[in-house]
Tab-separated table of N, CA and C in Angstrom:
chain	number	residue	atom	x	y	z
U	1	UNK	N	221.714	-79.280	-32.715
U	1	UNK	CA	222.076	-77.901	-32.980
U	1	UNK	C	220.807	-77.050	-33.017
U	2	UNK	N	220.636	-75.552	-32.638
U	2	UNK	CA	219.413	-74.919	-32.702
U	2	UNK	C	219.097	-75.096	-33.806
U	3	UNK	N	219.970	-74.127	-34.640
U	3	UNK	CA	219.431	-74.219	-36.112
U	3	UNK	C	218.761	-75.222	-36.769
U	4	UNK	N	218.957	-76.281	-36.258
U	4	UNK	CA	218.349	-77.632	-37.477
U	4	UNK	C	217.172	-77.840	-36.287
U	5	UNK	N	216.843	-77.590	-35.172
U	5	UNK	CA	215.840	-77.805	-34.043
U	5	UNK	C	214.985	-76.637	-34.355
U	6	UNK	N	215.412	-75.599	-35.078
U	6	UNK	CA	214.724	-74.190	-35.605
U	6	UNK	C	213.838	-74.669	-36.163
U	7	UNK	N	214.240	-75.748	-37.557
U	7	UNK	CA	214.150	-75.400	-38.640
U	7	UNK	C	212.854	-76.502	-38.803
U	8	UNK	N	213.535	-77.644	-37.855
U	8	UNK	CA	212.590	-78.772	-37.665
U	8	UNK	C	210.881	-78.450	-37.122
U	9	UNK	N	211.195	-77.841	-36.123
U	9	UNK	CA	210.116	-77.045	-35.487
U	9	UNK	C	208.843	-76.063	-36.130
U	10	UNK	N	209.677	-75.469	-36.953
U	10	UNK	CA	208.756	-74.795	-38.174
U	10	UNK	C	208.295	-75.738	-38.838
U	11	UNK	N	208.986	-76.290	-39.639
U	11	UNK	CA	208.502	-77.343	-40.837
U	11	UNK	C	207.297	-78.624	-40.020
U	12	UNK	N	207.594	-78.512	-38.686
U	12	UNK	CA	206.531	-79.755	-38.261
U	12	UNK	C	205.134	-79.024	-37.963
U	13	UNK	N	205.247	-77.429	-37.616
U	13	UNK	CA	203.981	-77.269	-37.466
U	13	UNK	C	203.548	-76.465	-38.943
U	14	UNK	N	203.681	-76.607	-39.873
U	14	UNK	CA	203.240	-75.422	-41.055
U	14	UNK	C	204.072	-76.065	-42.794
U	15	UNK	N	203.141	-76.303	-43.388
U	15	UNK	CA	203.403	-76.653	-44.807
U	15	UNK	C	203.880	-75.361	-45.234
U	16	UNK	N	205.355	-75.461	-45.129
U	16	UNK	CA	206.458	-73.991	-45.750
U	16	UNK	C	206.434	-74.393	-47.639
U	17	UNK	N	206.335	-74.909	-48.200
U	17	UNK	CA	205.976	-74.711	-49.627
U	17	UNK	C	204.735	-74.050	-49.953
U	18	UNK	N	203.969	-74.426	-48.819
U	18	UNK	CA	202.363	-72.833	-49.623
U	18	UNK	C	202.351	-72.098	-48.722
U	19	UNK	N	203.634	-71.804	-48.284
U	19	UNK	CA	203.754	-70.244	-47.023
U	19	UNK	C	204.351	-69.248	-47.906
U	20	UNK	N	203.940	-67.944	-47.914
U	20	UNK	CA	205.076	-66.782	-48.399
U	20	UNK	C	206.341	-66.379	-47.494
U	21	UNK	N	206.987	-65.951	-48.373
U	21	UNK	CA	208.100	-65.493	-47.388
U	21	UNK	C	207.763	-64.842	-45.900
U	22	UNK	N	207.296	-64.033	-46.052
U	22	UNK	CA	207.144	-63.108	-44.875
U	22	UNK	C	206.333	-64.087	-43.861
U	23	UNK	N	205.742	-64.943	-44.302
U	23	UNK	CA	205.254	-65.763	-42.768
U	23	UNK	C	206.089	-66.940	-42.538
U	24	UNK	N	207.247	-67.038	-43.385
U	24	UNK	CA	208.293	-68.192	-43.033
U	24	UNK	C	209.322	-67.526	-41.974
U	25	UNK	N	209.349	-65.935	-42.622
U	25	UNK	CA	210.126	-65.381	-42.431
U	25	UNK	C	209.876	-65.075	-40.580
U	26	UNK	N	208.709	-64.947	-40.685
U	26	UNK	CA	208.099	-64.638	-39.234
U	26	UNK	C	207.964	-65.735	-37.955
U	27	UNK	N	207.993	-67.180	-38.628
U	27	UNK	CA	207.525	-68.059	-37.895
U	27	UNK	C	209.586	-68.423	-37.254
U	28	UNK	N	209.941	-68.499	-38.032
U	28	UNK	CA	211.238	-68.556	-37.686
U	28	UNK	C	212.026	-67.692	-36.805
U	29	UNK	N	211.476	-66.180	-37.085
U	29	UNK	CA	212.038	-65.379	-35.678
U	29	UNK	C	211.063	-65.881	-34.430
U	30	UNK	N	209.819	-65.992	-34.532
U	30	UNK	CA	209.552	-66.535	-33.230
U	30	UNK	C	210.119	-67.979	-32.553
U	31	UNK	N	210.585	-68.416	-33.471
U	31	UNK	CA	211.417	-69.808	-32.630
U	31	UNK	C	212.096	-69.563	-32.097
U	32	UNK	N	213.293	-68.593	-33.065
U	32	UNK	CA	214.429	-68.112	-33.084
U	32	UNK	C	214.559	-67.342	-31.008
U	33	UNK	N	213.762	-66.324	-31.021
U	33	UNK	CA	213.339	-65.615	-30.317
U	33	UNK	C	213.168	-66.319	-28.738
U	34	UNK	N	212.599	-67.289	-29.190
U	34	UNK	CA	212.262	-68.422	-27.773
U	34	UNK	C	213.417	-68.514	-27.141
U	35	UNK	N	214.533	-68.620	-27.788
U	35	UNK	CA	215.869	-68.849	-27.396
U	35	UNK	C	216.931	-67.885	-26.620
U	36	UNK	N	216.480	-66.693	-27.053
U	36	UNK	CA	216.797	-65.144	-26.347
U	36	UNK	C	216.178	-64.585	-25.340
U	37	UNK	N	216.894	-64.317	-24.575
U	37	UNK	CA	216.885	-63.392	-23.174
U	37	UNK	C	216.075	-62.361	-23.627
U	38	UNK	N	214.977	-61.778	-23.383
U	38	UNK	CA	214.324	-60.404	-23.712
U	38	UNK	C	215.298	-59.691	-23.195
U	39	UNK	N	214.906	-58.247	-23.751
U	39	UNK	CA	215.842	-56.960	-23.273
U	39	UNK	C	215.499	-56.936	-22.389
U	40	UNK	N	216.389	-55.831	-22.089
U	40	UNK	CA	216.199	-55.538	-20.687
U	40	UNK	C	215.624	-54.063	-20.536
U	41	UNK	N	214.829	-53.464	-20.101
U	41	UNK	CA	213.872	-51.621	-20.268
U	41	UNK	C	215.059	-50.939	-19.262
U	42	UNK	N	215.561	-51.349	-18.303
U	42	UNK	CA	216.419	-50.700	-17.588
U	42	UNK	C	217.827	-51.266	-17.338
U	43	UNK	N	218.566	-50.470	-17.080
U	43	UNK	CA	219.935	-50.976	-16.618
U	43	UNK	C	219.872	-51.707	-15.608
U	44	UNK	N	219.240	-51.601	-14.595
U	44	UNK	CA	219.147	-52.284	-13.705
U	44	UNK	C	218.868	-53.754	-13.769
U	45	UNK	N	218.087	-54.105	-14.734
U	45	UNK	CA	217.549	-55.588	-15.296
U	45	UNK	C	218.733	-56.114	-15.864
U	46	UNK	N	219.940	-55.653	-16.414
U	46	UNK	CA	220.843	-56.309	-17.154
U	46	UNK	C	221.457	-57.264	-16.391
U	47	UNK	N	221.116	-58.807	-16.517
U	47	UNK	CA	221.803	-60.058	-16.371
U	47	UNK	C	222.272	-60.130	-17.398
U	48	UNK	N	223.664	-60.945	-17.458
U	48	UNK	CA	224.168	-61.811	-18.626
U	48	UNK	C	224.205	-63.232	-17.900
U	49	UNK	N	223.096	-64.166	-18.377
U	49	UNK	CA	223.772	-65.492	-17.465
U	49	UNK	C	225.165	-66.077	-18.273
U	50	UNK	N	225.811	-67.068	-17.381
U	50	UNK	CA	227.313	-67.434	-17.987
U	50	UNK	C	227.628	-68.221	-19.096
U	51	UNK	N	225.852	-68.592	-19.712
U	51	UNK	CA	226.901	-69.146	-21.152
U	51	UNK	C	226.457	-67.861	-22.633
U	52	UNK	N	226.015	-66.753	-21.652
U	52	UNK	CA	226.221	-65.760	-23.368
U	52	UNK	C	227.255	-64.902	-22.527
U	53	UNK	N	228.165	-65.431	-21.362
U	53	UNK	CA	229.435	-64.136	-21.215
U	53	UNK	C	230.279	-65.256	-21.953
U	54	UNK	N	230.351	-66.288	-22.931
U	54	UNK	CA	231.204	-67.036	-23.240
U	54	UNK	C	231.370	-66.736	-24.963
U	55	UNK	N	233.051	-66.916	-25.458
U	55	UNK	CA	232.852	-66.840	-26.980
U	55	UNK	C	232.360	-68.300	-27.927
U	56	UNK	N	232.365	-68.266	-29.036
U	56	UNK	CA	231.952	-69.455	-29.700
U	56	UNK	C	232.528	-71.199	-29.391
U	57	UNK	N	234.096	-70.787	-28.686
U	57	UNK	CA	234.693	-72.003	-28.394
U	57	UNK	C	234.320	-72.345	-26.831
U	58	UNK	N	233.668	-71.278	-25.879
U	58	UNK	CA	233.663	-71.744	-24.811
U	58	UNK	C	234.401	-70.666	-23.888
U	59	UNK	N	235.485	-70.132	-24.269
U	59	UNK	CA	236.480	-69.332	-23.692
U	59	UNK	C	235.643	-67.506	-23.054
U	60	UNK	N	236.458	-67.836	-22.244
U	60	UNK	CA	235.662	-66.756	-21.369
U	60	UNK	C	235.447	-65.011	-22.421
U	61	UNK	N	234.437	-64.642	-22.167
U	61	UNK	CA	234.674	-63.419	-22.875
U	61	UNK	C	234.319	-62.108	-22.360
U	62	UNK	N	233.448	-62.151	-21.625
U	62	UNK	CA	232.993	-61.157	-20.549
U	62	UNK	C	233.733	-60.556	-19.380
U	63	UNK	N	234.465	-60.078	-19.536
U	63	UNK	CA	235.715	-59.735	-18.619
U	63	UNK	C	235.517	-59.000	-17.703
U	64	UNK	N	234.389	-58.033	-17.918
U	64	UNK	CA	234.176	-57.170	-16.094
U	64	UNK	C	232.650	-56.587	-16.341
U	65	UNK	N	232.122	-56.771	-15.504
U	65	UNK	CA	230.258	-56.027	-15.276
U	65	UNK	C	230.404	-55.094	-13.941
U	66	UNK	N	230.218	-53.672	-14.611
U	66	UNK	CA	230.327	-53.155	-12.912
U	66	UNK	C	229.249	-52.883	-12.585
U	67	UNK	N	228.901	-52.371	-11.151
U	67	UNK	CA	227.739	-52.575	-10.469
U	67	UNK	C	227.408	-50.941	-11.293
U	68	UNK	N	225.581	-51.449	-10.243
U	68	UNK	CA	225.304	-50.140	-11.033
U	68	UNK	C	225.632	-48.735	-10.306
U	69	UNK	N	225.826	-47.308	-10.228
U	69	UNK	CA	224.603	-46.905	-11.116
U	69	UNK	C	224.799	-46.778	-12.686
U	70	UNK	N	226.439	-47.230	-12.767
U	70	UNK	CA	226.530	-46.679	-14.316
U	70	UNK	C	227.138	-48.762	-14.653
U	71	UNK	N	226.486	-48.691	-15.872
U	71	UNK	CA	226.653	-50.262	-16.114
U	71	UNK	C	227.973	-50.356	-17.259
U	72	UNK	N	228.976	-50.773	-16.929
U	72	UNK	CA	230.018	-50.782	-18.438
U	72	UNK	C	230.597	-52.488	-18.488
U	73	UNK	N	230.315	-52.864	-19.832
U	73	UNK	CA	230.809	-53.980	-19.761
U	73	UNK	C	232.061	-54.176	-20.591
U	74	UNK	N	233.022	-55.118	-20.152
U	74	UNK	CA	233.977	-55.120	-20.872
U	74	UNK	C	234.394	-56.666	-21.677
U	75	UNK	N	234.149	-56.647	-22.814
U	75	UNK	CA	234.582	-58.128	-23.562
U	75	UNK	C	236.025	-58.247	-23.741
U	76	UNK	N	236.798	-59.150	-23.932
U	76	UNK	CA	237.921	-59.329	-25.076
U	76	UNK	C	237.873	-60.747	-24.597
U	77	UNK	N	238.823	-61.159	-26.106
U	77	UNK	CA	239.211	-62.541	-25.892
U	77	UNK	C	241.305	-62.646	-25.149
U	78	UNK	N	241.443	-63.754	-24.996
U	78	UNK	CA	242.485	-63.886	-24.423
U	78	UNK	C	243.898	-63.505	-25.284
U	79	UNK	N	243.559	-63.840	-26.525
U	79	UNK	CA	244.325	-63.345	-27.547
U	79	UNK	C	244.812	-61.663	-27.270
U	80	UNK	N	243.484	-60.958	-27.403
U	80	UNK	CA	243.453	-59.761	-27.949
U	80	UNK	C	244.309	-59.239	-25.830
U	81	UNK	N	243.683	-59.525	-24.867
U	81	UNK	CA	244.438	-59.702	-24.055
U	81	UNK	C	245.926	-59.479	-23.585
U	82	UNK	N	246.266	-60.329	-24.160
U	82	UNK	CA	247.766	-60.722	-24.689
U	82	UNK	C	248.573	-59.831	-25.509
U	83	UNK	N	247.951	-58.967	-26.406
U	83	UNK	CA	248.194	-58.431	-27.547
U	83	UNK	C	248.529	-57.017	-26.998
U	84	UNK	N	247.418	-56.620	-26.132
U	84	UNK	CA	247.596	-55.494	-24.926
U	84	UNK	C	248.543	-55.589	-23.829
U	85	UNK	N	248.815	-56.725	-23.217
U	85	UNK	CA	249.660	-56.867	-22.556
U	85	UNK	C	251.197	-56.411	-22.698
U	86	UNK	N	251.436	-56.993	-24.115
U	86	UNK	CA	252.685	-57.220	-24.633
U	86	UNK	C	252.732	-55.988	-25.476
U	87	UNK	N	252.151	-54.611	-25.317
U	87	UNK	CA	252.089	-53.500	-26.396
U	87	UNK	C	252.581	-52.528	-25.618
U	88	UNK	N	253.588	-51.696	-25.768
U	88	UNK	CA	254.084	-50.594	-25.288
U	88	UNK	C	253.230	-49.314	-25.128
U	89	UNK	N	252.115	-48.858	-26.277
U	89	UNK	CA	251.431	-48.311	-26.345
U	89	UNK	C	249.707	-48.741	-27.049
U	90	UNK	N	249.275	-47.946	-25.770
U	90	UNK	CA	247.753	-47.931	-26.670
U	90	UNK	C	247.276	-46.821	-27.089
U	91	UNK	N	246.346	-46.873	-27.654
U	91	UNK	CA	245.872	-45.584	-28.316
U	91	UNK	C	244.079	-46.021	-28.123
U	92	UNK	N	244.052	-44.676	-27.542
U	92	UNK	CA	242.187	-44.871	-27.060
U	92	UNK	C	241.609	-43.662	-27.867
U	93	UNK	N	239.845	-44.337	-27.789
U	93	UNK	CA	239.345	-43.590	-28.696
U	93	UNK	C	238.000	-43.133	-27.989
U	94	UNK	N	237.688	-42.174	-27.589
U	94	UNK	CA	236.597	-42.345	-26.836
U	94	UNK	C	235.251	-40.881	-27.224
U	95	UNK	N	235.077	-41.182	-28.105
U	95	UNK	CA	234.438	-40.777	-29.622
U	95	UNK	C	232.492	-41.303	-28.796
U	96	UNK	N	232.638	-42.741	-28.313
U	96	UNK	CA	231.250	-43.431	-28.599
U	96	UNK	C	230.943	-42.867	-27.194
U	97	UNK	N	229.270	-43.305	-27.068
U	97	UNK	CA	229.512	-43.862	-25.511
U	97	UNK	C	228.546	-45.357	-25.205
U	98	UNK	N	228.220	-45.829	-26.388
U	98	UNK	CA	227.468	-47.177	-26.549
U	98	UNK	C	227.914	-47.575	-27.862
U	99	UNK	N	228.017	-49.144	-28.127
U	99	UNK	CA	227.901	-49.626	-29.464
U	99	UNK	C	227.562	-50.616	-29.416
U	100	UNK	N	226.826	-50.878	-30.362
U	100	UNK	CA	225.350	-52.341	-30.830
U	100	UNK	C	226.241	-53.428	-30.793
């Protein structure tokens, strides 16, 4: 599992009982970090490779990437899917135009 390969990794290079927080705290996002895709500075750079378009079980979650010039991505799970499918009405909200 990462986490315990995180955790192992720190603890083999650095005696964490005479570390302060903030450099435990630090050595761990850089592991952490190793593991993540850097951002991306432009739209144009946005890859998702196919195992972060996936949810926690595996199941597809990334449902549409359109080309550029304007980039919109669309998630749901199969459930929520389903839920739309089978709904007489939706109700949209279009308030944002990005969210974290």
């Amino acid at each position: 599992m990462k986490n315990s390969y995180c955790c192992k990794a720190v603890s083999q290079s650095m005696n964490i009982s005479d570390m302060h927080f903030d450099s435990v705290k630090s050595a761990l996002y850089r592991v952490r970090n190793s593991y993540i895709p850097n951002l991306p500075s432009t739209l144009s750079e946005v890859d998702i490779p196919p195992k972060w378009q996936l949810d926690n079980a595996g199941n597809q979650f990334l449902r549409y990437l359109t080309p550029m010039p304007v980039k919109v991505l669309i998630f749901v799970t199969d459930r929520a899917l389903k839920e739309l499918a089978s709904s007489e009405h939706w109700n949209v909200d279009g308030t944002f135009k990005t969210t974290p």
